[in-house]
């Protein structure tokens, strides 16, 4: 019904076709890291086999080809996010580095003693700790938009939380722990009405539905390549040109300069100003290939598949006695988070693993959010374009085994 030929998609992912612990692998942990289609593996191998050289430096042909490949990948990311210009895309190691970059450049410049940084209770540690560090360094205060019992943000008090001292609002697009989809566009509008710029953590969003940074009108947007079925070690930060141009550099070194004397350095233009040192060119090439792959399948078709499978999974898991789903928000994407009466999530994960079913258990790097829900940990199954109803059925069968073991 979704228009996505999942059997064909699965054939593109070699890692899925293996047995683990004597059982066919059922991979339901893509929110932690996505698997890679052959096209991505081939693109990385092709780069190292034919084009490898350092970028932006050499006059020789390989360096030219490597630079073209790297800048070509940047253009693919621009198109993927619908940014206006490729120079608004900074390559980073991943979402974590993107947020640290903004905290330590934009943040150090604009956040002073007594100022406030606003985040939410839904955040991954990657969108909490860099702001805590910044606030500690600058003598500023970190505030949180609260979450309700459904896992939705409580927006009634938002205007009061956006004070004249608020210097930035940083929030996730989709919660990795609950799957809540945050109404980012509305939050951006309300923050901008008070003159507050907005950073969006898109790590769990870009994998599931199309994202348009111009339509959202956010000021920064961050995501990781490895969750997007590309390689580990590469990710992207989008920033509005005027903001990036006014930001001091992040790390110092080669490539981020125009000229260096013993006394003084003239920094390079954006985005290179934020890309000190030799970048992960093969990673960027692999990310570009992942984007091509997803666009080839159709991002709307992927979104429809993911939503249909999520609904199926919620229904199926809700039918297992003793299972309690966490997160019943208005709009959800990609993950089902659950607990089972009297059974520790770690035990659930261990028994499922024996059945070949890979899920994630623990606090999902969102300890403050777990605290809001009064749990230390959950079990989380996350869904991707290569998952099927059969995968969900295997999970449900595994959960019945868990019940038997603990009966
Ligand atoms: N934010 C969210 C919502 C995430 O799910 C993750 C990864 N679990 C991150 C940030 C951090 O991403 P990375 O480890 O790739 O930097």
PDB file of C-alpha atoms in Angstrom, residues 7-273:
ATOM      1  CA  UNK A   7      11.574  -6.726  -0.724  1.00  0.00           C
ATOM      2  CA  UNK A   8      13.639  -4.832  -3.270  1.00  0.00           C
ATOM      3  CA  UNK A   9      14.887  -2.439  -0.601  1.00  0.00           C
ATOM      4  CA  UNK A  10      15.973  -5.342   1.602  1.00  0.00           C
ATOM      5  CA  UNK A  11      17.948  -6.821  -1.282  1.00  0.00           C
ATOM      6  CA  UNK A  12      20.008  -3.607  -1.332  1.00  0.00           C
ATOM      7  CA  UNK A  13      21.218  -4.119   2.261  1.00  0.00           C
ATOM      8  CA  UNK A  14      23.699  -7.010   2.408  1.00  0.00           C
ATOM      9  CA  UNK A  15      24.039  -6.980   6.207  1.00  0.00           C
ATOM     10  CA  UNK A  16      20.384  -7.927   6.682  1.00  0.00           C
ATOM     11  CA  UNK A  17      20.872 -11.306   5.028  1.00  0.00           C
ATOM     12  CA  UNK A  18      22.609 -13.168   7.800  1.00  0.00           C
ATOM     13  CA  UNK A  19      21.827 -15.349  10.761  1.00  0.00           C
ATOM     14  CA  UNK A  20      22.635 -14.267  14.291  1.00  0.00           C
ATOM     15  CA  UNK A  21      22.589 -16.832  17.106  1.00  0.00           C
ATOM     16  CA  UNK A  22      21.270 -19.324  14.597  1.00  0.00           C
ATOM     17  CA  UNK A  23      18.243 -17.207  13.693  1.00  0.00           C
ATOM     18  CA  UNK A  24      17.595 -14.830  10.779  1.00  0.00           C
ATOM     19  CA  UNK A  25      18.576 -11.307  11.815  1.00  0.00           C
ATOM     20  CA  UNK A  26      15.659  -9.004  12.634  1.00  0.00           C
ATOM     21  CA  UNK A  27      17.192  -5.548  12.901  1.00  0.00           C
ATOM     22  CA  UNK A  28      15.009  -3.162  14.898  1.00  0.00           C
ATOM     23  CA  UNK A  29      17.718  -0.774  16.105  1.00  0.00           C
ATOM     24  CA  UNK A  30      17.998   1.720  13.261  1.00  0.00           C
ATOM     25  CA  UNK A  31      17.438   4.693  15.569  1.00  0.00           C
ATOM     26  CA  UNK A  32      20.844   3.837  17.056  1.00  0.00           C
ATOM     27  CA  UNK A  33      22.427   3.338  13.650  1.00  0.00           C
ATOM     28  CA  UNK A  34      21.012   2.584  10.234  1.00  0.00           C
ATOM     29  CA  UNK A  35      22.311  -0.149   7.950  1.00  0.00           C
ATOM     30  CA  UNK A  36      24.006   0.724   4.664  1.00  0.00           C
ATOM     31  CA  UNK A  37      22.800  -0.081   1.149  1.00  0.00           C
ATOM     32  CA  UNK A  38      25.283  -1.539  -1.332  1.00  0.00           C
ATOM     33  CA  UNK A  39      25.291   1.811  -3.187  1.00  0.00           C
ATOM     34  CA  UNK A  40      26.856   3.489  -0.125  1.00  0.00           C
ATOM     35  CA  UNK A  41      29.435   0.727   0.348  1.00  0.00           C
ATOM     36  CA  UNK A  42      30.317   0.960  -3.347  1.00  0.00           C
ATOM     37  CA  UNK A  43      30.645   4.746  -3.284  1.00  0.00           C
ATOM     38  CA  UNK A  44      33.118   4.617  -0.391  1.00  0.00           C
ATOM     39  CA  UNK A  45      35.162   1.869  -2.041  1.00  0.00           C
ATOM     40  CA  UNK A  46      35.100   3.751  -5.349  1.00  0.00           C
ATOM     41  CA  UNK A  47      36.412   6.912  -3.735  1.00  0.00           C
ATOM     42  CA  UNK A  48      39.354   5.133  -2.086  1.00  0.00           C
ATOM     43  CA  UNK A  49      40.012   2.976  -5.138  1.00  0.00           C
ATOM     44  CA  UNK A  50      40.019   5.776  -7.724  1.00  0.00           C
ATOM     45  CA  UNK A  51      39.876   9.330  -6.363  1.00  0.00           C
ATOM     46  CA  UNK A  52      41.550   9.476  -2.938  1.00  0.00           C
ATOM     47  CA  UNK A  53      43.667  12.572  -2.291  1.00  0.00           C
ATOM     48  CA  UNK A  54      43.436  15.540   0.024  1.00  0.00           C
ATOM     49  CA  UNK A  55      40.920  18.219  -0.851  1.00  0.00           C
ATOM     50  CA  UNK A  56      41.101  21.976  -1.474  1.00  0.00           C
ATOM     51  CA  UNK A  57      44.886  21.924  -1.742  1.00  0.00           C
ATOM     52  CA  UNK A  58      46.449  20.102  -4.629  1.00  0.00           C
ATOM     53  CA  UNK A  59      46.727  21.273  -8.192  1.00  0.00           C
ATOM     54  CA  UNK A  60      46.872  17.650  -9.314  1.00  0.00           C
ATOM     55  CA  UNK A  61      44.005  15.743 -10.853  1.00  0.00           C
ATOM     56  CA  UNK A  62      43.220  13.394  -7.968  1.00  0.00           C
ATOM     57  CA  UNK A  63      42.983  16.293  -5.549  1.00  0.00           C
ATOM     58  CA  UNK A  64      40.666  18.004  -7.995  1.00  0.00           C
ATOM     59  CA  UNK A  65      38.481  14.893  -8.223  1.00  0.00           C
ATOM     60  CA  UNK A  66      38.411  14.461  -4.431  1.00  0.00           C
ATOM     61  CA  UNK A  67      37.429  18.109  -4.020  1.00  0.00           C
ATOM     62  CA  UNK A  68      34.687  17.718  -6.605  1.00  0.00           C
ATOM     63  CA  UNK A  69      33.397  14.613  -4.827  1.00  0.00           C
ATOM     64  CA  UNK A  70      33.426  16.376  -1.452  1.00  0.00           C
ATOM     65  CA  UNK A  71      31.761  19.547  -2.698  1.00  0.00           C
ATOM     66  CA  UNK A  72      29.345  17.469  -4.756  1.00  0.00           C
ATOM     67  CA  UNK A  73      28.270  15.715  -1.556  1.00  0.00           C
ATOM     68  CA  UNK A  74      27.741  19.107   0.073  1.00  0.00           C
ATOM     69  CA  UNK A  75      25.421  20.059  -2.783  1.00  0.00           C
ATOM     70  CA  UNK A  76      23.475  16.815  -2.241  1.00  0.00           C
ATOM     71  CA  UNK A  77      22.998  17.665   1.435  1.00  0.00           C
ATOM     72  CA  UNK A  78      21.872  21.165   0.444  1.00  0.00           C
ATOM     73  CA  UNK A  79      19.245  19.713  -1.868  1.00  0.00           C
ATOM     74  CA  UNK A  80      18.235  17.101   0.724  1.00  0.00           C
ATOM     75  CA  UNK A  81      17.429  19.798   3.315  1.00  0.00           C
ATOM     76  CA  UNK A  82      16.329  22.370   0.731  1.00  0.00           C
ATOM     77  CA  UNK A  83      18.871  24.871   1.996  1.00  0.00           C
ATOM     78  CA  UNK A  84      19.328  27.938  -0.185  1.00  0.00           C
ATOM     79  CA  UNK A  85      23.066  27.605  -0.698  1.00  0.00           C
ATOM     80  CA  UNK A  86      25.685  24.894  -0.374  1.00  0.00           C
ATOM     81  CA  UNK A  87      27.825  27.179   1.787  1.00  0.00           C
ATOM     82  CA  UNK A  88      25.134  26.880   4.465  1.00  0.00           C
ATOM     83  CA  UNK A  89      26.112  23.210   4.896  1.00  0.00           C
ATOM     84  CA  UNK A  90      29.025  22.422   7.248  1.00  0.00           C
ATOM     85  CA  UNK A  91      30.378  18.883   7.350  1.00  0.00           C
ATOM     86  CA  UNK A  92      30.867  17.591  10.886  1.00  0.00           C
ATOM     87  CA  UNK A  93      31.291  14.183  12.545  1.00  0.00           C
ATOM     88  CA  UNK A  94      27.613  13.932  13.391  1.00  0.00           C
ATOM     89  CA  UNK A  95      24.750  15.518  15.273  1.00  0.00           C
ATOM     90  CA  UNK A  96      26.773  15.643  18.475  1.00  0.00           C
ATOM     91  CA  UNK A  97      29.576  17.646  16.896  1.00  0.00           C
ATOM     92  CA  UNK A  98      27.117  19.912  15.083  1.00  0.00           C
ATOM     93  CA  UNK A  99      25.470  20.922  18.356  1.00  0.00           C
ATOM     94  CA  UNK A 100      28.808  21.367  20.134  1.00  0.00           C
ATOM     95  CA  UNK A 101      29.943  23.545  17.242  1.00  0.00           C
ATOM     96  CA  UNK A 102      26.948  25.859  17.578  1.00  0.00           C
ATOM     97  CA  UNK A 103      27.218  25.949  21.382  1.00  0.00           C
ATOM     98  CA  UNK A 104      30.904  26.830  21.280  1.00  0.00           C
ATOM     99  CA  UNK A 105      30.774  29.383  18.454  1.00  0.00           C
ATOM    100  CA  UNK A 106      27.353  31.022  18.302  1.00  0.00           C
ATOM    101  CA  UNK A 107      26.820  30.222  21.992  1.00  0.00           C
ATOM    102  CA  UNK A 108      30.077  31.648  23.306  1.00  0.00           C
ATOM    103  CA  UNK A 109      29.524  34.792  21.269  1.00  0.00           C
ATOM    104  CA  UNK A 110      25.905  35.440  22.189  1.00  0.00           C
ATOM    105  CA  UNK A 111      25.288  33.806  25.574  1.00  0.00           C
ATOM    106  CA  UNK A 112      26.565  35.806  28.544  1.00  0.00           C
ATOM    107  CA  UNK A 113      26.156  35.904  32.318  1.00  0.00           C
ATOM    108  CA  UNK A 114      22.484  35.843  33.304  1.00  0.00           C
ATOM    109  CA  UNK A 115      21.333  34.846  29.814  1.00  0.00           C
ATOM    110  CA  UNK A 116      19.197  31.786  29.192  1.00  0.00           C
ATOM    111  CA  UNK A 117      19.318  28.785  26.875  1.00  0.00           C
ATOM    112  CA  UNK A 118      16.013  26.987  26.342  1.00  0.00           C
ATOM    113  CA  UNK A 119      15.856  23.282  25.496  1.00  0.00           C
ATOM    114  CA  UNK A 120      13.176  20.640  26.146  1.00  0.00           C
ATOM    115  CA  UNK A 121      12.689  17.600  28.341  1.00  0.00           C
ATOM    116  CA  UNK A 122      12.612  15.425  25.201  1.00  0.00           C
ATOM    117  CA  UNK A 123      16.268  15.910  24.350  1.00  0.00           C
ATOM    118  CA  UNK A 124      18.997  13.389  23.712  1.00  0.00           C
ATOM    119  CA  UNK A 125      22.087  14.029  25.851  1.00  0.00           C
ATOM    120  CA  UNK A 126      23.725  15.424  22.689  1.00  0.00           C
ATOM    121  CA  UNK A 127      21.317  18.358  22.889  1.00  0.00           C
ATOM    122  CA  UNK A 128      21.610  18.795  26.662  1.00  0.00           C
ATOM    123  CA  UNK A 129      25.235  18.449  27.693  1.00  0.00           C
ATOM    124  CA  UNK A 130      26.789  20.937  25.204  1.00  0.00           C
ATOM    125  CA  UNK A 131      24.333  23.580  26.488  1.00  0.00           C
ATOM    126  CA  UNK A 132      25.030  22.697  30.116  1.00  0.00           C
ATOM    127  CA  UNK A 133      28.736  23.105  29.395  1.00  0.00           C
ATOM    128  CA  UNK A 134      28.128  26.442  27.685  1.00  0.00           C
ATOM    129  CA  UNK A 135      25.921  27.711  30.505  1.00  0.00           C
ATOM    130  CA  UNK A 136      28.552  26.714  33.046  1.00  0.00           C
ATOM    131  CA  UNK A 137      31.289  28.486  31.084  1.00  0.00           C
ATOM    132  CA  UNK A 138      29.257  31.647  30.582  1.00  0.00           C
ATOM    133  CA  UNK A 139      27.311  31.837  33.835  1.00  0.00           C
ATOM    134  CA  UNK A 140      24.031  31.369  31.991  1.00  0.00           C
ATOM    135  CA  UNK A 141      20.935  29.392  32.903  1.00  0.00           C
ATOM    136  CA  UNK A 142      19.509  26.321  31.159  1.00  0.00           C
ATOM    137  CA  UNK A 143      15.725  26.032  31.047  1.00  0.00           C
ATOM    138  CA  UNK A 144      13.457  23.236  29.821  1.00  0.00           C
ATOM    139  CA  UNK A 145      10.150  23.133  27.962  1.00  0.00           C
ATOM    140  CA  UNK A 146       8.287  20.404  29.872  1.00  0.00           C
ATOM    141  CA  UNK A 147       6.836  17.214  28.408  1.00  0.00           C
ATOM    142  CA  UNK A 148       3.387  15.811  29.262  1.00  0.00           C
ATOM    143  CA  UNK A 149       2.355  12.228  30.065  1.00  0.00           C
ATOM    144  CA  UNK A 150       1.810  11.505  26.355  1.00  0.00           C
ATOM    145  CA  UNK A 151       5.328  12.548  25.454  1.00  0.00           C
ATOM    146  CA  UNK A 152       4.239  15.811  23.821  1.00  0.00           C
ATOM    147  CA  UNK A 153       5.792  19.146  24.688  1.00  0.00           C
ATOM    148  CA  UNK A 154       3.631  21.376  26.881  1.00  0.00           C
ATOM    149  CA  UNK A 155       3.421  24.501  24.759  1.00  0.00           C
ATOM    150  CA  UNK A 156       0.999  26.556  26.850  1.00  0.00           C
ATOM    151  CA  UNK A 157       3.836  28.038  28.912  1.00  0.00           C
ATOM    152  CA  UNK A 158       6.238  28.489  26.006  1.00  0.00           C
ATOM    153  CA  UNK A 159       5.841  32.243  25.667  1.00  0.00           C
ATOM    154  CA  UNK A 160       6.706  32.677  29.336  1.00  0.00           C
ATOM    155  CA  UNK A 161       9.808  30.489  28.916  1.00  0.00           C
ATOM    156  CA  UNK A 162      10.967  32.642  26.008  1.00  0.00           C
ATOM    157  CA  UNK A 163      12.196  35.635  27.999  1.00  0.00           C
ATOM    158  CA  UNK A 164      14.175  38.715  26.944  1.00  0.00           C
ATOM    159  CA  UNK A 165      17.254  36.805  28.202  1.00  0.00           C
ATOM    160  CA  UNK A 166      16.689  33.724  26.002  1.00  0.00           C
ATOM    161  CA  UNK A 167      19.532  33.550  23.474  1.00  0.00           C
ATOM    162  CA  UNK A 168      18.683  30.285  21.696  1.00  0.00           C
ATOM    163  CA  UNK A 169      16.051  27.543  21.639  1.00  0.00           C
ATOM    164  CA  UNK A 170      17.470  24.086  20.883  1.00  0.00           C
ATOM    165  CA  UNK A 171      15.091  21.192  20.409  1.00  0.00           C
ATOM    166  CA  UNK A 172      14.733  17.826  18.785  1.00  0.00           C
ATOM    167  CA  UNK A 173      12.560  17.275  15.718  1.00  0.00           C
ATOM    168  CA  UNK A 174      11.771  13.667  16.687  1.00  0.00           C
ATOM    169  CA  UNK A 175      12.436  12.110  20.089  1.00  0.00           C
ATOM    170  CA  UNK A 176      14.775   9.115  19.829  1.00  0.00           C
ATOM    171  CA  UNK A 177      13.335   7.671  23.047  1.00  0.00           C
ATOM    172  CA  UNK A 178       9.575   8.064  22.467  1.00  0.00           C
ATOM    173  CA  UNK A 179       9.151   8.868  18.783  1.00  0.00           C
ATOM    174  CA  UNK A 180       7.337  12.123  19.493  1.00  0.00           C
ATOM    175  CA  UNK A 181       7.329  14.435  16.464  1.00  0.00           C
ATOM    176  CA  UNK A 182       7.735  17.998  17.680  1.00  0.00           C
ATOM    177  CA  UNK A 183       5.759  20.746  15.856  1.00  0.00           C
ATOM    178  CA  UNK A 184       9.001  22.494  14.999  1.00  0.00           C
ATOM    179  CA  UNK A 185       7.508  24.995  12.583  1.00  0.00           C
ATOM    180  CA  UNK A 186       5.169  26.368  15.223  1.00  0.00           C
ATOM    181  CA  UNK A 187       7.950  26.538  17.814  1.00  0.00           C
ATOM    182  CA  UNK A 188      10.233  28.358  15.379  1.00  0.00           C
ATOM    183  CA  UNK A 189       7.479  30.869  14.656  1.00  0.00           C
ATOM    184  CA  UNK A 190       6.875  31.525  18.335  1.00  0.00           C
ATOM    185  CA  UNK A 191      10.597  31.754  19.129  1.00  0.00           C
ATOM    186  CA  UNK A 192      11.239  34.111  16.213  1.00  0.00           C
ATOM    187  CA  UNK A 193       8.346  36.313  17.359  1.00  0.00           C
ATOM    188  CA  UNK A 194      10.524  36.941  20.417  1.00  0.00           C
ATOM    189  CA  UNK A 195      13.735  37.261  18.428  1.00  0.00           C
ATOM    190  CA  UNK A 196      15.109  33.887  19.555  1.00  0.00           C
ATOM    191  CA  UNK A 197      17.001  31.725  17.022  1.00  0.00           C
ATOM    192  CA  UNK A 198      16.292  27.997  16.896  1.00  0.00           C
ATOM    193  CA  UNK A 199      18.511  24.934  16.506  1.00  0.00           C
ATOM    194  CA  UNK A 200      16.816  21.684  15.518  1.00  0.00           C
ATOM    195  CA  UNK A 201      18.293  18.241  16.240  1.00  0.00           C
ATOM    196  CA  UNK A 202      17.143  16.312  13.191  1.00  0.00           C
ATOM    197  CA  UNK A 203      18.966  13.034  13.899  1.00  0.00           C
ATOM    198  CA  UNK A 204      15.741  11.001  14.058  1.00  0.00           C
ATOM    199  CA  UNK A 205      13.708  13.060  11.597  1.00  0.00           C
ATOM    200  CA  UNK A 206      15.612  13.020   8.296  1.00  0.00           C
ATOM    201  CA  UNK A 207      15.523   9.220   8.257  1.00  0.00           C
ATOM    202  CA  UNK A 208      11.721   9.114   8.220  1.00  0.00           C
ATOM    203  CA  UNK A 209      10.264  12.094   6.361  1.00  0.00           C
ATOM    204  CA  UNK A 210      11.248  14.978   4.072  1.00  0.00           C
ATOM    205  CA  UNK A 211      12.687  18.003   5.846  1.00  0.00           C
ATOM    206  CA  UNK A 212      12.704  21.511   4.374  1.00  0.00           C
ATOM    207  CA  UNK A 213      14.783  23.950   6.405  1.00  0.00           C
ATOM    208  CA  UNK A 214      13.399  26.947   4.523  1.00  0.00           C
ATOM    209  CA  UNK A 215       9.814  25.915   5.242  1.00  0.00           C
ATOM    210  CA  UNK A 216      10.664  25.288   8.901  1.00  0.00           C
ATOM    211  CA  UNK A 217      12.587  28.579   8.936  1.00  0.00           C
ATOM    212  CA  UNK A 218      14.909  27.139  11.620  1.00  0.00           C
ATOM    213  CA  UNK A 219      18.304  28.772  12.055  1.00  0.00           C
ATOM    214  CA  UNK A 220      20.346  25.593  12.503  1.00  0.00           C
ATOM    215  CA  UNK A 221      19.577  21.970  11.649  1.00  0.00           C
ATOM    216  CA  UNK A 222      21.798  18.993  12.545  1.00  0.00           C
ATOM    217  CA  UNK A 223      21.842  15.336  11.514  1.00  0.00           C
ATOM    218  CA  UNK A 224      24.126  12.279  11.427  1.00  0.00           C
ATOM    219  CA  UNK A 225      25.073  10.320   8.316  1.00  0.00           C
ATOM    220  CA  UNK A 226      25.134   6.938  10.022  1.00  0.00           C
ATOM    221  CA  UNK A 227      21.468   7.088  11.008  1.00  0.00           C
ATOM    222  CA  UNK A 228      20.604   8.102   7.458  1.00  0.00           C
ATOM    223  CA  UNK A 229      22.008   4.812   6.084  1.00  0.00           C
ATOM    224  CA  UNK A 230      25.322   6.503   5.317  1.00  0.00           C
ATOM    225  CA  UNK A 231      28.694   6.022   6.999  1.00  0.00           C
ATOM    226  CA  UNK A 232      29.642   6.713  10.615  1.00  0.00           C
ATOM    227  CA  UNK A 233      31.876   9.707  11.309  1.00  0.00           C
ATOM    228  CA  UNK A 234      30.113  12.175   9.026  1.00  0.00           C
ATOM    229  CA  UNK A 235      27.131  14.449   9.515  1.00  0.00           C
ATOM    230  CA  UNK A 236      25.948  17.886   8.578  1.00  0.00           C
ATOM    231  CA  UNK A 237      25.085  21.170  10.180  1.00  0.00           C
ATOM    232  CA  UNK A 238      22.848  23.560   8.282  1.00  0.00           C
ATOM    233  CA  UNK A 239      23.036  27.177   9.370  1.00  0.00           C
ATOM    234  CA  UNK A 240      21.514  30.289   7.855  1.00  0.00           C
ATOM    235  CA  UNK A 241      24.207  32.087   5.911  1.00  0.00           C
ATOM    236  CA  UNK A 242      24.039  35.372   7.829  1.00  0.00           C
ATOM    237  CA  UNK A 243      24.371  33.524  11.148  1.00  0.00           C
ATOM    238  CA  UNK A 244      27.255  31.316  10.019  1.00  0.00           C
ATOM    239  CA  UNK A 245      29.093  34.311   8.553  1.00  0.00           C
ATOM    240  CA  UNK A 246      28.901  36.147  11.859  1.00  0.00           C
ATOM    241  CA  UNK A 247      30.109  33.165  13.916  1.00  0.00           C
ATOM    242  CA  UNK A 248      33.700  32.771  15.147  1.00  0.00           C
ATOM    243  CA  UNK A 249      35.528  29.591  14.061  1.00  0.00           C
ATOM    244  CA  UNK A 250      35.218  26.287  15.917  1.00  0.00           C
ATOM    245  CA  UNK A 251      38.545  24.446  15.754  1.00  0.00           C
ATOM    246  CA  UNK A 252      41.732  25.994  14.418  1.00  0.00           C
ATOM    247  CA  UNK A 253      44.017  24.440  11.830  1.00  0.00           C
ATOM    248  CA  UNK A 254      44.474  23.900   8.137  1.00  0.00           C
ATOM    249  CA  UNK A 255      41.724  24.635   5.610  1.00  0.00           C
ATOM    250  CA  UNK A 256      39.847  27.022   7.886  1.00  0.00           C
ATOM    251  CA  UNK A 257      42.205  29.913   7.086  1.00  0.00           C
ATOM    252  CA  UNK A 258      42.840  32.316   4.248  1.00  0.00           C
ATOM    253  CA  UNK A 259      46.265  33.386   5.520  1.00  0.00           C
ATOM    254  CA  UNK A 260      48.334  32.856   8.634  1.00  0.00           C
ATOM    255  CA  UNK A 261      51.192  35.011   9.880  1.00  0.00           C
ATOM    256  CA  UNK A 262      53.008  34.421  13.153  1.00  0.00           C
ATOM    257  CA  UNK A 263      50.775  37.024  14.761  1.00  0.00           C
ATOM    258  CA  UNK A 264      47.419  36.674  13.140  1.00  0.00           C
ATOM    259  CA  UNK A 265      45.142  34.491  11.050  1.00  0.00           C
ATOM    260  CA  UNK A 266      42.535  35.569   8.531  1.00  0.00           C
ATOM    261  CA  UNK A 267      39.769  32.993   8.657  1.00  0.00           C
ATOM    262  CA  UNK A 268      38.362  31.328   5.597  1.00  0.00           C
ATOM    263  CA  UNK A 269      34.864  31.872   4.206  1.00  0.00           C
ATOM    264  CA  UNK A 270      31.949  29.687   5.310  1.00  0.00           C
ATOM    265  CA  UNK A 271      31.581  26.727   5.383  1.00  0.00           C
ATOM    266  CA  UNK A 272      35.352  26.045   5.327  1.00  0.00           C
ATOM    267  CA  UNK A 273      35.910  28.277   8.357  1.00  0.00           C
TER     268      UNK A 273
END
